[in-house]
mmCIF file of C-alpha atoms and ligand atoms in Angstrom:
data_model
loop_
_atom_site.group_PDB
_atom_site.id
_atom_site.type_symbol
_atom_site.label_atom_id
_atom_site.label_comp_id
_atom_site.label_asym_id
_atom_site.label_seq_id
_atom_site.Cartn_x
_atom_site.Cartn_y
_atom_site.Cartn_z
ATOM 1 C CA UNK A 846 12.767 24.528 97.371
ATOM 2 C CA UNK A 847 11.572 26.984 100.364
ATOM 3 C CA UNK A 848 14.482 29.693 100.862
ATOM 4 C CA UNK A 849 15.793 29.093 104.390
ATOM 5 C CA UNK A 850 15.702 31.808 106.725
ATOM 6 C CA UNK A 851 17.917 30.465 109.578
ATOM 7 C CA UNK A 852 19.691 27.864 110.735
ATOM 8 C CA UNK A 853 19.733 27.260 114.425
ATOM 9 C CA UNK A 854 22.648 25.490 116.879
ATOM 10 C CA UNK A 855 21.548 22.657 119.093
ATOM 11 C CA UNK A 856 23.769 19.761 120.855
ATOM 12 C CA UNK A 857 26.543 21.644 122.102
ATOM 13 C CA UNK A 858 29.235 18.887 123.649
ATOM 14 C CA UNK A 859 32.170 18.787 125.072
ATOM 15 C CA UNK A 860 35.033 16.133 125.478
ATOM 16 C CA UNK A 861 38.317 16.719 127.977
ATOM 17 C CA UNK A 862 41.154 14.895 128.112
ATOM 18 C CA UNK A 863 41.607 13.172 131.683
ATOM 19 C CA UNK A 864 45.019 14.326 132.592
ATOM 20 C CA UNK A 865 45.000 17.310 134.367
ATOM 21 C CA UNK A 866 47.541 19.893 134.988
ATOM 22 C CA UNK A 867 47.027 22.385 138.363
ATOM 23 C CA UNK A 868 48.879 25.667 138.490
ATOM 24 C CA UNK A 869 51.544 23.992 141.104
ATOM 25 C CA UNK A 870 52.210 21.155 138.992
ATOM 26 C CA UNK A 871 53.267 23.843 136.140
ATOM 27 C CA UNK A 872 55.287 25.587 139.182
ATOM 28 C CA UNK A 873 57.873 22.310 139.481
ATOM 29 C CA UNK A 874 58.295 23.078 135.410
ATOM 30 C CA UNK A 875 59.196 26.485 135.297
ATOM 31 C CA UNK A 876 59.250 29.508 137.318
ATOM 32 C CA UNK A 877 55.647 30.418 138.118
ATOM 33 C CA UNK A 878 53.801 29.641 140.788
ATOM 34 C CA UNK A 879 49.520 29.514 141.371
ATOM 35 C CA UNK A 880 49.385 33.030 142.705
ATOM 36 C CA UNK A 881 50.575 34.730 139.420
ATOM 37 C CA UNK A 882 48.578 32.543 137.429
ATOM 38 C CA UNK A 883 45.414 33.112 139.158
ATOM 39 C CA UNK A 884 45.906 36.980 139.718
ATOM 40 C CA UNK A 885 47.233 37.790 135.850
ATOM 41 C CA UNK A 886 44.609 34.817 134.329
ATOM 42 C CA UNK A 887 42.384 33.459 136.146
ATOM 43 C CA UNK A 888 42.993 30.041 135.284
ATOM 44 C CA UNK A 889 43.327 26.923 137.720
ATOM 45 C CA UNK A 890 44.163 24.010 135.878
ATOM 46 C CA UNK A 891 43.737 22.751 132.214
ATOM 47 C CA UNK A 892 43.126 19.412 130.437
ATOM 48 C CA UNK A 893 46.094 17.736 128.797
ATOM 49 C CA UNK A 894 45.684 14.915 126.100
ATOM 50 C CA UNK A 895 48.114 11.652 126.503
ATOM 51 C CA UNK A 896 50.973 11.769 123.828
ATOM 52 C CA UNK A 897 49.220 9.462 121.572
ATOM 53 C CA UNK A 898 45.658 11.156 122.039
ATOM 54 C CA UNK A 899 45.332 13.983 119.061
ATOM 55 C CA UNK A 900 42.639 16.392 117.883
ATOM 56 C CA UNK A 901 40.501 14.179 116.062
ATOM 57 C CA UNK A 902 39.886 11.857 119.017
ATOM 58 C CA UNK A 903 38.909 14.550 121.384
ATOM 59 C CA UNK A 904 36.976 16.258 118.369
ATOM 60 C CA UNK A 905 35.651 12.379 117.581
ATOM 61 C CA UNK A 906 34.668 11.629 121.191
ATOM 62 C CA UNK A 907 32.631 15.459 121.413
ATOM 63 C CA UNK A 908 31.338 15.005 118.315
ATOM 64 C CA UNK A 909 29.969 11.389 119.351
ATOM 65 C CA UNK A 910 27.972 13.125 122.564
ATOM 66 C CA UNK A 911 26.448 15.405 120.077
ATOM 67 C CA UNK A 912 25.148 13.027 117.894
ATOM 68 C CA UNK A 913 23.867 11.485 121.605
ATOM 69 C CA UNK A 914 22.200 14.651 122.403
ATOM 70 C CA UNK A 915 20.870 14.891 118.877
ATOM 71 C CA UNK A 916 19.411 11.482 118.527
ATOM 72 C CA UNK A 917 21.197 11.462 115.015
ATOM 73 C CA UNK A 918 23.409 8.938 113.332
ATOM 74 C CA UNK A 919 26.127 9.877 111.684
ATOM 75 C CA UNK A 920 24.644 9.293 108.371
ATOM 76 C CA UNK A 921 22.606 11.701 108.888
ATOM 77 C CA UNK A 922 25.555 14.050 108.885
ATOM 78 C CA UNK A 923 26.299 15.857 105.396
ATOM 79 C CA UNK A 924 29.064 18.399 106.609
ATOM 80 C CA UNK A 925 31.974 18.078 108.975
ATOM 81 C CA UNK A 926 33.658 21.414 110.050
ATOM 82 C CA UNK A 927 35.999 21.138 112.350
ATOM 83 C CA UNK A 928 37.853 24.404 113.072
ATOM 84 C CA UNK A 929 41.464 23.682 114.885
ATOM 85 C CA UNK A 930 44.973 25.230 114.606
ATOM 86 C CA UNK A 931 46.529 22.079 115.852
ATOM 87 C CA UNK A 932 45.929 19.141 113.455
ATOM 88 C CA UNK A 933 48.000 16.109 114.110
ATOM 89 C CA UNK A 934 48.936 16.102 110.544
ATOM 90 C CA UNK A 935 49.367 19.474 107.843
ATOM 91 C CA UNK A 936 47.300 17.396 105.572
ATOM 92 C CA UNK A 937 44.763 15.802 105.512
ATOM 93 C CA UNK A 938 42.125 17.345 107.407
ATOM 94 C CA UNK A 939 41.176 16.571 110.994
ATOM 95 C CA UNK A 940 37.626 17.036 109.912
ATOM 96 C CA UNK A 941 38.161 14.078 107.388
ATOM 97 C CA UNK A 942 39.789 11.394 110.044
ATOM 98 C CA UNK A 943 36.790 12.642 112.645
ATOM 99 C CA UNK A 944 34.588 11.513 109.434
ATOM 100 C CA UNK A 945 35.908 8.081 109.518
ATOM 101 C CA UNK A 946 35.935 7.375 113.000
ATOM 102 C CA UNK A 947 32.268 8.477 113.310
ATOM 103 C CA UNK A 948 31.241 6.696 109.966
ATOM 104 C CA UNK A 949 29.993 9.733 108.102
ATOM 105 C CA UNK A 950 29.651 8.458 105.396
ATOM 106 C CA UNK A 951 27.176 10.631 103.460
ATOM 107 C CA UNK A 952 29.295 14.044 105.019
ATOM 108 C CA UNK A 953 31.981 15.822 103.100
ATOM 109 C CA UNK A 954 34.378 16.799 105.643
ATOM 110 C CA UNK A 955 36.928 19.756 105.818
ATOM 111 C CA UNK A 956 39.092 21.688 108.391
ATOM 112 C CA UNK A 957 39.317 25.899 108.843
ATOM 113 C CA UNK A 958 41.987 27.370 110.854
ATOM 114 C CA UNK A 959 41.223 30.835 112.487
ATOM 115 C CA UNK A 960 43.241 30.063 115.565
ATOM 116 C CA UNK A 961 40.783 31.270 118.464
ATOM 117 C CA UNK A 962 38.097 32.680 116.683
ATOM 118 C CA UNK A 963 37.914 29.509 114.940
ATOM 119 C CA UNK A 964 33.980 28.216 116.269
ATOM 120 C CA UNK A 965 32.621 31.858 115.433
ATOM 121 C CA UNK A 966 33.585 31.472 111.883
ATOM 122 C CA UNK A 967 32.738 27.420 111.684
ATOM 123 C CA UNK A 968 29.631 28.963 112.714
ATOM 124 C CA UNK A 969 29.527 31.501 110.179
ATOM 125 C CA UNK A 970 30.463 28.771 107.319
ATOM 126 C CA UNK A 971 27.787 26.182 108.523
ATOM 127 C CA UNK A 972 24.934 29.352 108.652
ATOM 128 C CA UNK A 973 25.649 29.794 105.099
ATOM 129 C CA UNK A 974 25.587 26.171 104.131
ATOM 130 C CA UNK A 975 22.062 25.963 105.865
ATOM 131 C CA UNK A 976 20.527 28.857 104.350
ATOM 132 C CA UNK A 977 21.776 28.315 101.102
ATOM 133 C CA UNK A 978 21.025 24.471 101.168
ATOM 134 C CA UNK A 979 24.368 23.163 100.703
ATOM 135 C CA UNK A 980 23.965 20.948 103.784
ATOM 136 C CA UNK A 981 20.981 19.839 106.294
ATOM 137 C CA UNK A 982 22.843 18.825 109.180
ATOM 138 C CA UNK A 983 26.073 20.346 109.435
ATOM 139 C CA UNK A 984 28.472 19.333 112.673
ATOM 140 C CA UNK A 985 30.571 21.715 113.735
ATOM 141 C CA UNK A 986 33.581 21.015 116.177
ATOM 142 C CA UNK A 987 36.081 23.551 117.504
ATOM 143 C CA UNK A 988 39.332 20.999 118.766
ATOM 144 C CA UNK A 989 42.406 21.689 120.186
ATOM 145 C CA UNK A 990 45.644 19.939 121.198
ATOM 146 C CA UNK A 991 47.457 23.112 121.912
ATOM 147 C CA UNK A 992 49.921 21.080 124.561
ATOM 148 C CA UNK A 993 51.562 19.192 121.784
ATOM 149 C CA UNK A 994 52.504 23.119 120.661
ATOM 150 C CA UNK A 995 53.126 24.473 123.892
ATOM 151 C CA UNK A 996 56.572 25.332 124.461
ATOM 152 C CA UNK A 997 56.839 23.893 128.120
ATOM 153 C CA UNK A 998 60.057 25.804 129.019
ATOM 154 C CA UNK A 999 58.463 28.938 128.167
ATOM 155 C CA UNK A 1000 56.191 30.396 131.303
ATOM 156 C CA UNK A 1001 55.234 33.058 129.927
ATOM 157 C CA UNK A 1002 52.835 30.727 127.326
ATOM 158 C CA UNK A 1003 52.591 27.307 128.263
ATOM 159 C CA UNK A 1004 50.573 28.967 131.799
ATOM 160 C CA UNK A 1005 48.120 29.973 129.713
ATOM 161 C CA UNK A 1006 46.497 26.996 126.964
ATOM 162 C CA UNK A 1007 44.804 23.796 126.966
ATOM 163 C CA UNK A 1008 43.559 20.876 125.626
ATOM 164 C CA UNK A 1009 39.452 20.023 124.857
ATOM 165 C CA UNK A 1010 36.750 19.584 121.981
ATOM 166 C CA UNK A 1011 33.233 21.038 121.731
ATOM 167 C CA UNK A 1012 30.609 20.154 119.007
ATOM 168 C CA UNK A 1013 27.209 21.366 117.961
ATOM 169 C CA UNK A 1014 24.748 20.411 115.230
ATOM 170 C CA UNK A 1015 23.639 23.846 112.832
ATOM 171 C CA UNK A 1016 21.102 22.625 111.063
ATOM 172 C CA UNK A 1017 17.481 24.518 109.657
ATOM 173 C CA UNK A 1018 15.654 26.616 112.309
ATOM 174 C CA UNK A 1019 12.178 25.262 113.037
ATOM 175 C CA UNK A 1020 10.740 27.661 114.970
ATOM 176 C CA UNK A 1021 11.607 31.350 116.089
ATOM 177 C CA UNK A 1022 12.944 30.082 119.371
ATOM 178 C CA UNK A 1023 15.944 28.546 118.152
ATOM 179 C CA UNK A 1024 17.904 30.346 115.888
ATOM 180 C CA UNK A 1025 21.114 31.783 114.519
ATOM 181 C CA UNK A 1026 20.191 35.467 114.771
ATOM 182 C CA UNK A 1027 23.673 36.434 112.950
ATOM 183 C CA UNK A 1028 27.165 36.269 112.862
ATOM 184 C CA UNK A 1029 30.107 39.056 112.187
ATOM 185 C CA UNK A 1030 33.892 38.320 110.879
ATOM 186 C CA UNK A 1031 36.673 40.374 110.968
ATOM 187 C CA UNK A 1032 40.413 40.172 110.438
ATOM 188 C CA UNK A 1033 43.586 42.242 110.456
ATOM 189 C CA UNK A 1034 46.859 40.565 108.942
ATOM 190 C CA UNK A 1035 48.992 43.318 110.083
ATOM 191 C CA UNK A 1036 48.857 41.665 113.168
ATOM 192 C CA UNK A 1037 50.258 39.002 111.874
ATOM 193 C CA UNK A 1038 53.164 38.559 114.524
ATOM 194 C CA UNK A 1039 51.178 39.100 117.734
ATOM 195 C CA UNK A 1040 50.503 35.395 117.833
ATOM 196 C CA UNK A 1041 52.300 32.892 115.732
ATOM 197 C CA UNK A 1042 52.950 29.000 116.323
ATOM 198 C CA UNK A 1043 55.955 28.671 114.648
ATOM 199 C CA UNK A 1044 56.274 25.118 112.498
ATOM 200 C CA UNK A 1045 60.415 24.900 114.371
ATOM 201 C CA UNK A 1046 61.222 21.916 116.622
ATOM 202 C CA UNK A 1047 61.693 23.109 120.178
ATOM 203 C CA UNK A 1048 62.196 21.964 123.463
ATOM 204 C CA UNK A 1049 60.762 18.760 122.105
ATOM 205 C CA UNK A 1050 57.272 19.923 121.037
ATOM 206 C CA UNK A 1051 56.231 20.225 117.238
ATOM 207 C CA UNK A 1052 55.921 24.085 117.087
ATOM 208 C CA UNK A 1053 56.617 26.861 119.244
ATOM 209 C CA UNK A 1054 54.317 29.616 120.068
ATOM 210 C CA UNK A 1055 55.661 33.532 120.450
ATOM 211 C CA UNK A 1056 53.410 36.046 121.713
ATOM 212 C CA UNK A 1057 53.390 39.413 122.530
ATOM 213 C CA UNK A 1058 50.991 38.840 125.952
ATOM 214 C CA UNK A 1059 49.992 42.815 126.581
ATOM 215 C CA UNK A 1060 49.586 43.956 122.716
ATOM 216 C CA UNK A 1061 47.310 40.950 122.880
ATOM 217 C CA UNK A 1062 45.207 41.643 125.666
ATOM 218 C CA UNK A 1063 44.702 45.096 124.569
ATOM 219 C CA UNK A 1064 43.601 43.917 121.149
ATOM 220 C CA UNK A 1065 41.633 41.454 122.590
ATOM 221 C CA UNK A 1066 39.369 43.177 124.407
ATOM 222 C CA UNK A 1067 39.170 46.295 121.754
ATOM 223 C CA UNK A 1068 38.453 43.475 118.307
ATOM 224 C CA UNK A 1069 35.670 41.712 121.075
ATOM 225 C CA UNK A 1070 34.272 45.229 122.111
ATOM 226 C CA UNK A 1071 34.145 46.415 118.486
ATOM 227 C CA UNK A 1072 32.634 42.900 116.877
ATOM 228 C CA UNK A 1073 30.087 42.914 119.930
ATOM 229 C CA UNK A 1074 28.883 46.704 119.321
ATOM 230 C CA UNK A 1075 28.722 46.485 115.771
ATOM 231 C CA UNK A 1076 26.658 43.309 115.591
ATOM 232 C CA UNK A 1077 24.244 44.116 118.356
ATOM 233 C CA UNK A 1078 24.005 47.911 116.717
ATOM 234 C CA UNK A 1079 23.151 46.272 112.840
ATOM 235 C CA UNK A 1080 20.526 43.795 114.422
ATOM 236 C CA UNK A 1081 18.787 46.499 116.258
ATOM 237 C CA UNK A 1082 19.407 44.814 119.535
ATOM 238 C CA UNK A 1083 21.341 46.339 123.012
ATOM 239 C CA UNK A 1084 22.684 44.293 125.688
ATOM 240 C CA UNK A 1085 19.773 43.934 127.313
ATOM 241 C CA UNK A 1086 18.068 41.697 124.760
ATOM 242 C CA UNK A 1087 21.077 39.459 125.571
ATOM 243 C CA UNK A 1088 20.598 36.430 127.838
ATOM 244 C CA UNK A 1089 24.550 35.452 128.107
ATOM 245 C CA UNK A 1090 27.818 36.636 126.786
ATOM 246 C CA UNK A 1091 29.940 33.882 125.945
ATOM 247 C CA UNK A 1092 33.732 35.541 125.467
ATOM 248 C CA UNK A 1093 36.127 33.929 123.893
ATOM 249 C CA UNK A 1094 38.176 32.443 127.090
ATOM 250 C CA UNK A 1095 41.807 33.483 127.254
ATOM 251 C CA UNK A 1096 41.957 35.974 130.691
ATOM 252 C CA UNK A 1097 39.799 36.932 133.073
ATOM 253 C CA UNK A 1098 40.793 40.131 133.074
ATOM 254 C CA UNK A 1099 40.250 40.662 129.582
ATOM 255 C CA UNK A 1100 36.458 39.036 129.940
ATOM 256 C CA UNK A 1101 36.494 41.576 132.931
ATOM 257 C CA UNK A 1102 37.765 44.414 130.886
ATOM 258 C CA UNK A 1103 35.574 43.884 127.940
ATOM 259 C CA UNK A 1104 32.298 43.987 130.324
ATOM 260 C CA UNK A 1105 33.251 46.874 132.286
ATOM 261 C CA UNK A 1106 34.441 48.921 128.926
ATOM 262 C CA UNK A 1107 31.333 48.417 127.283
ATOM 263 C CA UNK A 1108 28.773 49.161 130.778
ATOM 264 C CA UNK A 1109 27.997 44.900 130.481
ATOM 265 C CA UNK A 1110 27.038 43.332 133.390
ATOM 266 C CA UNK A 1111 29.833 41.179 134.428
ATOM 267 C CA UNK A 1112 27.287 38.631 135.122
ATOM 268 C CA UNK A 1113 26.303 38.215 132.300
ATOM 269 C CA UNK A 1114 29.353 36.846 131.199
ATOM 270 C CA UNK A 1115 30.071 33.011 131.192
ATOM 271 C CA UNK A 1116 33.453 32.416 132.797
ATOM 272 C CA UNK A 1117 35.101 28.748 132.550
ATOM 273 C CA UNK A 1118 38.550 29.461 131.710
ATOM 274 C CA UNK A 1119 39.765 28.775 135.351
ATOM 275 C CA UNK A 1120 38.299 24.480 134.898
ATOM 276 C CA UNK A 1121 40.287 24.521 131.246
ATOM 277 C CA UNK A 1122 42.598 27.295 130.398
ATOM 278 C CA UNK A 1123 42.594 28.383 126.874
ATOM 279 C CA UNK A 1124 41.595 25.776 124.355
ATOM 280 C CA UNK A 1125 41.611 28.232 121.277
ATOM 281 C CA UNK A 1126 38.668 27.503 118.817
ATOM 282 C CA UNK A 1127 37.138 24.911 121.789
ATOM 283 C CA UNK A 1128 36.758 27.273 124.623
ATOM 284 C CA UNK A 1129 33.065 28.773 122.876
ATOM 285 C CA UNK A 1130 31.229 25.931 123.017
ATOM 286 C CA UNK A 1131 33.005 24.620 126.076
ATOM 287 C CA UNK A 1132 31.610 27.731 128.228
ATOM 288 C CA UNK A 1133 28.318 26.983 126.304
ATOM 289 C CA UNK A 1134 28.383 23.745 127.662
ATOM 290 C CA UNK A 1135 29.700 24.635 131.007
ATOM 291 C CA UNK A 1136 26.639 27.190 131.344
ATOM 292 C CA UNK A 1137 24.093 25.184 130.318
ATOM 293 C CA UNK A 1138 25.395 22.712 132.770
ATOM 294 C CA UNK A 1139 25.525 25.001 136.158
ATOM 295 C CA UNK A 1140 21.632 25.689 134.852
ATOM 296 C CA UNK A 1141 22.249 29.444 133.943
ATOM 297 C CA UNK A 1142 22.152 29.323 130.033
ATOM 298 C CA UNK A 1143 18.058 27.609 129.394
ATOM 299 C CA UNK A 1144 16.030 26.711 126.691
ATOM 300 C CA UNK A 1145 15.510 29.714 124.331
ATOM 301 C CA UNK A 1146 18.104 31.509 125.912
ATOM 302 C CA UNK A 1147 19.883 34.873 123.686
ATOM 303 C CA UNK A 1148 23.648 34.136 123.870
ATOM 304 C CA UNK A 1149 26.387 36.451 122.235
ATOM 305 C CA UNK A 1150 29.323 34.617 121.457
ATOM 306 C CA UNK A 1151 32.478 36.870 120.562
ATOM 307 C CA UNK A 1152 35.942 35.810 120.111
ATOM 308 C CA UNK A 1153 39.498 36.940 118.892
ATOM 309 C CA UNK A 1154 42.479 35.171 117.844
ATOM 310 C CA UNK A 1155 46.008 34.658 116.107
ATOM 311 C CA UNK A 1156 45.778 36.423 112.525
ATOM 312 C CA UNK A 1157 44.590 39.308 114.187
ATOM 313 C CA UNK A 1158 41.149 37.286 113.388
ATOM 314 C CA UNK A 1159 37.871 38.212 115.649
ATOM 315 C CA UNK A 1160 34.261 37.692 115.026
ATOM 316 C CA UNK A 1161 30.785 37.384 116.755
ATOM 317 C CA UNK A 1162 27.336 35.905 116.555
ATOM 318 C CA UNK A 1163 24.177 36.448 118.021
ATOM 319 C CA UNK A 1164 22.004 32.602 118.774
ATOM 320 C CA UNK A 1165 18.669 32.266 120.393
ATOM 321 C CA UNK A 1166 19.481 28.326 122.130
HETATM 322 O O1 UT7 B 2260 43.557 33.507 122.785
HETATM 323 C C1 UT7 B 2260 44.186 34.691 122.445
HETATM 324 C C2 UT7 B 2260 45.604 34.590 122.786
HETATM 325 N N1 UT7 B 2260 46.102 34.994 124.012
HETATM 326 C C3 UT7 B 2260 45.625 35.930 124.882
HETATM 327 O O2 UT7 B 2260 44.546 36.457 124.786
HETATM 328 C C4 UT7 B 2260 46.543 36.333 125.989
HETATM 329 C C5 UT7 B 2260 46.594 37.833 126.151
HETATM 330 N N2 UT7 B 2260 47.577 38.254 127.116
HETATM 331 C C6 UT7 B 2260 47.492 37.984 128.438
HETATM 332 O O3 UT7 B 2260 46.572 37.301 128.879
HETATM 333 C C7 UT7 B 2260 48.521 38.560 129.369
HETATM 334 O O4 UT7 B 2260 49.259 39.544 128.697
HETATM 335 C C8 UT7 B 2260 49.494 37.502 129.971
HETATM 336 C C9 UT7 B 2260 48.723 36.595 130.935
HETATM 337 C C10 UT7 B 2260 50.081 36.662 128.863
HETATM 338 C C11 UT7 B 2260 50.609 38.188 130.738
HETATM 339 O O5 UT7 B 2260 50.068 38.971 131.773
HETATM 340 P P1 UT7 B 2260 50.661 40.418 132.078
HETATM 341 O O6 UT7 B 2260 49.968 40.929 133.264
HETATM 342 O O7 UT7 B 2260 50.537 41.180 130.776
HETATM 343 O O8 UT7 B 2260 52.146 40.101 132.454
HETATM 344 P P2 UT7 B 2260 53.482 40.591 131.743
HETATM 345 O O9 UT7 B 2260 53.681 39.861 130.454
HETATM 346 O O10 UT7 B 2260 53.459 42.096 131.710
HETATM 347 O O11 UT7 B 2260 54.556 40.147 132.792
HETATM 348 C C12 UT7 B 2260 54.624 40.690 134.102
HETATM 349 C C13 UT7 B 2260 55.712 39.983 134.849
HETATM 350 C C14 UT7 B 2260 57.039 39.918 134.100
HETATM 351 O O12 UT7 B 2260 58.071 40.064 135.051
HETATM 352 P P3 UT7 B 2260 58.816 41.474 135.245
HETATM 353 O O13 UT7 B 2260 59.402 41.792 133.887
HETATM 354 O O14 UT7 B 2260 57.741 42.432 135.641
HETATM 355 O O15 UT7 B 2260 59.810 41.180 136.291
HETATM 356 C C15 UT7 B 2260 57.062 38.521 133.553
HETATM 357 O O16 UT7 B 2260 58.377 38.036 133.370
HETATM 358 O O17 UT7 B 2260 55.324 38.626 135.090
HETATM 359 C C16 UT7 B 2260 56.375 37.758 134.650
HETATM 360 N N3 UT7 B 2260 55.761 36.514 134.213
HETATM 361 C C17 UT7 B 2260 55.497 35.501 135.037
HETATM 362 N N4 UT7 B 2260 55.714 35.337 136.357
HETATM 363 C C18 UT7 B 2260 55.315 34.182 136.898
HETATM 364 C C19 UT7 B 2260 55.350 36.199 132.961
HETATM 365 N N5 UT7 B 2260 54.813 34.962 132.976
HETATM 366 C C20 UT7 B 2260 54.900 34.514 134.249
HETATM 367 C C21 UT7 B 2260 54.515 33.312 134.876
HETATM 368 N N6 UT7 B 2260 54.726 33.187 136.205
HETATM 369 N N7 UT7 B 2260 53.910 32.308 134.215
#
């Protein structure tokens, strides 16, 4: 068997729930109102899945458009990742249900949970699987219901998440154009408590989130800066080699922050966060998507994706589109 030397990512997707929730319809909930919301995040409005809508049918109904874009049948499918910290169900995995619905049948199927870093680590996973062998056509979904966690009396949280899917095939790279260049993980447990969804009942959602918004932020943009340097710095690259940043999307201020700290061009960054708030381990390839379809991210394109989340966890990746 030839030794695989990359995979690549192709088919990026994205599914939305139709409900959606503006900054003023939050303001008749609890005390907030759009200024604040747009001056502290940036965001607009985000996507909110009907009660009886849960991850694996957003992460079935993106996965289903990349299969589309693909021209693949599910068949053809031998590994399901689907990274989400908001499975309808503890156990089994969302990963196996999306299997089902999508008749997989030749795929083995399994969930990972690193809250928003969650697609740069599926990615991570389903590089290794390629190069290794393990699987051919891997599908990789980042999924989120984070409503259904949201505590909706709290304003200082529920302002800030939303609900949405993205999906991508990583399968072998065929040419030098296309390619997973690499990918970097990090984590920091003693961070533990910065970000937790707690398993408690509350205020009639099934978990409650706590989080301690400015530690955070600062962390945010210091795990991003430090994944970002370090990966460009071991691959011999510089910013300038780089097509597109594609943050993790939690604040505009901390996308802002993370450019201007590190002498990026703020344009280079793709911002989509105000259309869909933050969908934790979806909002990757949802700006991926969103990029490619306001024509800035082409063909052959050199994205950096970087992301941090709950744990402390934080990662990045370098792929050539
Ligand atoms: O995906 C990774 C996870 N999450 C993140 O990356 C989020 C990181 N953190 C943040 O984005 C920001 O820290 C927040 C958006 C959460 C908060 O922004 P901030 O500028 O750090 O605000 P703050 O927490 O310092 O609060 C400032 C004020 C407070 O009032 P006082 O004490 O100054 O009177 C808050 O009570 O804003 C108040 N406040 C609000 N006011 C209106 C907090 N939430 C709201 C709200 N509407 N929704």
């Amino acid at each position: 068997m030839n030794k695989i030397l990359h995979s690549r990512m192709s088919g990026i997707a994205t599914y939305l729930p139709e409900k959606i929730l503006t900054n003023d319809d939050l303001a008749k909930i609890v005390d907030t109102n759009n200024e604040w919301i747009v001056t502290r995040t940036g965001i607009e409005r985000r996507h909110i899945a009907e009660d009886n809508e849960y991850t694996y049918d957003l992460a079935t109904k993106s996965a289903l458009k990349t299969l589309q874009a693909e021209n693949i049948s599910a068949s053809d499918i031998d590994c399901i990742i689907v990274s989400t910290t908001t499975p309808k169900d503890k156990c089994p995995a969302t990963a196996v249900k999306v299997q089902s619905l999508l008749g997989a049948k030749n795929a083995f199927a399994f969930d990972i949970q690193a809250a928003c870093s969650g697609f740069v680590y599926g990615l991570s996973i389903a590089d290794s699987f390629i190069k290794s062998g393990q699987a051919k056509n891997v599908l990789l979904i980042g999924a989120e219901t984070m409503s259904k966690v949201t505590d909706w009396a709290d304003r200082s949280t529920c302002v800030l998440f939303g609900d949405g899917a993205g999906s991508c095939i990583v399968s072998e790279a065929i040419d030098d154009e296309h390619k997973v260049i690499a990918t970097k993980l990090y984590s920091d447990g003693n961070r533990y408590d910065q970000i937790v969804i707690h398993n408690s009942e509350k205020n009639n959602c099934r978990g409650h989130m706590t989080m301690s918004g400015s530690e955070v932020f600062k962390s945010a943009i210091r795990c991003m800066a430090e994944s970002v340097n370090d990966i460009l710095t071991e691959n011999n690259m510089t910013i300038d080699d780089v097509d597109w940043i594609i943050p993790h999307q939690a604040n505009a201020r901390i996308i802002k922050s993370l450019c201007e700290q590190n002498n990026f061009p703020a344009d280079k960054a793709i911002v989509s966060l105000q259309e869909h708030a933050n969908t934790s381990s979806a909002t990757i390839p949802m700006a991926i998507d969103c990029g490619i379809k306001s024509g800035k991210i082409k063909d052959g394109n050199m994205l950096l994706l970087t992301a941090m989340g709950a744990g402390l966890t934080w990662g990045s990746a370098i792929v050539k589109l």
